[in-house]
Amino acid sequence: MSVNKLPRASKEEYLLSLALSATIRSEDPWRRVAAIAADVNGHVLATGYNGSQAGEILTDDVWQDRELRLKSVVHAEMNVLSCVRKHEVHTVACTLAPCLHCAKSLVLWGVKNVVYMFDYNRDNEGVEYLRKRITVVKHNPQHIWQLTQVNVEALFKMQADSELAGGLTKQS
């Protein structure tokens, strides 16, 4: 019997797939962004996403007004950095390229590697700033999505096969 092995994601691809999943926590109706902080071994230290500050509820007026939104929303990168100590993070995986302000904070925090999926069409200064100081890699978002989709489909198939074979009992 041959084993049908699924493609194994690299550590960067794994972190980006987690970031992609973490975007579901964002409350921003315009752009959902997430970031994952990992140590030198690729172990996840923290998750961050864009949205209001802890305990703050933003009104529809704020979400509709870009200027108010910019003053109120915490970026995913800043959120994830607020959960870790300086020089603890090796890699930050972002769904969106960091803006200049976040890029400066990432360098200040001692991050060595930033990976991301989508360019930020309003600001490429962040990536330019990072490239002069640390390693920056852009990944193909379609590839990350395909890896995630193949894995989820296989997971559901394994679950169904196991249930058919009587290997698992359903919980109510």
Coordinates of C-alpha atoms in Angstrom, one line a residue:
M1 CA 0.0 0.0 0.0
S2 CA 1.5 3.3 -1.0
V3 CA 1.1 6.4 1.1
N4 CA -0.2 9.6 -0.5
K5 CA 1.9 12.2 1.2
L6 CA 0.7 15.8 1.2
P7 CA 3.1 18.6 0.4
R8 CA 4.7 19.9 3.6
A9 CA 4.8 23.6 4.0
S10 CA 8.0 25.4 4.8
K11 CA 8.2 27.2 8.2
E12 CA 7.5 30.5 6.4
E13 CA 4.6 29.1 4.5
Y14 CA 3.2 27.6 7.7
L15 CA 3.4 31.0 9.5
L16 CA 1.8 32.7 6.5
S17 CA -1.1 30.2 6.5
L18 CA -1.6 30.9 10.2
A19 CA -1.6 34.6 9.5
L20 CA -4.2 34.1 6.8
S21 CA -6.4 32.2 9.3
A22 CA -5.9 34.9 11.9
T23 CA -7.4 37.6 9.7
I24 CA -10.8 36.3 10.7
R25 CA -10.3 38.1 14.1
S26 CA -9.9 41.5 12.4
E27 CA -12.9 43.7 12.7
D28 CA -11.8 46.1 9.9
P29 CA -14.5 46.0 7.2
W30 CA -12.0 47.4 4.6
R31 CA -8.9 45.4 5.0
R32 CA -8.3 42.4 7.2
V33 CA -4.6 42.0 8.1
A34 CA -2.8 39.6 10.5
A35 CA 0.7 39.0 11.7
I36 CA 2.4 36.0 13.4
A37 CA 5.6 36.3 15.5
A38 CA 7.9 33.3 15.7
D39 CA 11.2 32.5 17.3
V40 CA 14.3 31.3 15.6
N41 CA 13.0 27.8 15.5
G42 CA 9.7 28.8 13.9
H43 CA 7.6 28.4 17.0
V44 CA 4.7 30.8 17.3
L45 CA 5.1 33.4 20.0
A46 CA 2.1 35.6 19.3
T47 CA -0.7 36.5 16.9
G48 CA -1.9 40.0 16.0
Y49 CA -4.5 41.4 13.7
N50 CA -5.7 44.9 12.9
G51 CA -8.5 46.4 14.8
S52 CA -9.5 48.6 17.7
Q53 CA -7.4 48.8 20.9
A54 CA -8.3 46.3 23.6
G55 CA -11.6 47.3 25.2
E56 CA -12.4 49.9 22.7
I57 CA -15.4 49.6 20.4
L58 CA -15.2 51.6 17.2
T59 CA -18.4 53.0 15.8
D60 CA -19.6 52.7 12.2
D61 CA -18.7 56.4 11.8
V62 CA -15.0 55.6 12.5
W63 CA -15.0 52.7 10.2
Q64 CA -16.5 54.8 7.4
D65 CA -14.1 57.7 7.7
R66 CA -10.6 56.8 6.5
E67 CA -8.9 59.5 8.5
L68 CA -10.6 58.6 11.7
R69 CA -9.9 54.9 11.0
L70 CA -6.2 55.6 10.5
K71 CA -6.1 57.3 13.9
S72 CA -8.0 54.5 15.7
V73 CA -7.0 51.2 14.2
V74 CA -3.9 49.3 15.6
H75 CA -2.0 47.6 12.8
A76 CA -1.4 43.8 13.0
E77 CA 2.3 44.2 13.3
M78 CA 2.0 46.6 16.2
N79 CA -0.5 44.3 17.8
V80 CA 1.8 41.3 17.6
L81 CA 4.8 43.2 18.8
S82 CA 2.9 44.3 21.9
C83 CA 2.7 40.6 22.9
V84 CA 6.4 39.9 22.8
R85 CA 9.7 41.1 24.3
K86 CA 12.3 42.9 22.3
H87 CA 14.8 40.6 20.6
E88 CA 12.6 37.6 21.2
V89 CA 11.2 37.4 17.7
H90 CA 13.1 36.1 14.7
T91 CA 10.4 36.1 12.0
V92 CA 7.1 38.0 11.6
A93 CA 4.8 36.7 8.9
C94 CA 2.3 39.3 7.6
T95 CA -0.6 39.0 5.2
L96 CA 0.1 42.5 4.0
A97 CA 3.5 44.2 3.6
P98 CA 4.2 46.4 6.6
C99 CA 3.8 50.2 6.4
L100 CA 6.9 52.4 7.1
H101 CA 5.9 53.0 10.8
C102 CA 5.4 49.2 11.4
A103 CA 8.6 48.4 9.6
K104 CA 10.6 50.7 11.9
S105 CA 9.0 49.1 14.9
L106 CA 9.9 45.6 13.6
V107 CA 13.5 46.6 13.2
L108 CA 13.5 48.3 16.6
W109 CA 12.1 45.1 18.2
G110 CA 15.0 43.1 16.7
V111 CA 13.1 41.1 14.1
K112 CA 15.5 39.5 11.6
N113 CA 13.1 38.2 9.0
V114 CA 9.8 39.4 7.6
V115 CA 7.7 37.4 5.2
Y116 CA 4.5 38.6 3.6
M117 CA 1.9 37.8 0.9
F118 CA 0.4 41.0 -0.4
D119 CA 1.9 44.3 -1.4
Y120 CA 0.4 47.4 0.3
N121 CA -0.6 49.5 -2.7
R122 CA -0.6 52.8 -0.7
D123 CA 2.9 52.4 0.7
N124 CA 6.0 50.5 -0.4
E125 CA 8.3 52.5 1.8
G126 CA 8.0 49.9 4.6
V127 CA 9.4 47.1 2.5
E128 CA 12.1 49.3 1.1
Y129 CA 13.1 50.3 4.7
L130 CA 13.2 46.6 5.8
R131 CA 15.2 45.4 2.8
K132 CA 18.0 47.7 3.7
R133 CA 18.2 46.2 7.2
I134 CA 16.8 42.7 7.4
T135 CA 15.7 39.8 5.3
V136 CA 12.3 40.3 3.5
V137 CA 10.6 37.7 1.4
K138 CA 7.3 38.0 -0.5
H139 CA 5.4 34.8 -1.0
N140 CA 2.8 34.0 -3.6
P141 CA -0.6 34.2 -1.8
Q142 CA -2.1 31.7 -4.3
H143 CA 0.5 29.2 -3.3
I144 CA -0.2 29.7 0.4
W145 CA -3.9 29.4 -0.2
Q146 CA -3.4 26.2 -2.3
L147 CA -1.3 24.6 0.4
T148 CA -4.0 25.4 3.0
Q149 CA -6.8 24.2 0.8
V150 CA -5.1 20.9 0.0
N151 CA -4.5 20.3 3.7
V152 CA -8.0 21.1 4.8
E153 CA -9.5 18.9 2.0
A154 CA -7.2 16.0 3.1
L155 CA -8.1 16.5 6.7
F156 CA -11.9 16.3 6.0
K157 CA -11.3 13.2 3.9
M158 CA -9.2 11.5 6.6
Q159 CA -11.9 12.3 9.2
A160 CA -14.7 10.9 6.9
D161 CA -12.6 7.7 6.2
S162 CA -11.9 7.3 9.9
E163 CA -15.6 7.6 10.8
L164 CA -16.6 5.1 8.1
A165 CA -14.1 2.7 9.5
G166 CA -15.5 3.2 13.0
G167 CA -12.3 4.8 14.2
L168 CA -14.0 7.8 15.8
T169 CA -17.1 8.3 17.7
K170 CA -19.2 11.4 17.3
Q171 CA -19.5 13.7 20.2
S172 CA -22.7 15.6 20.9

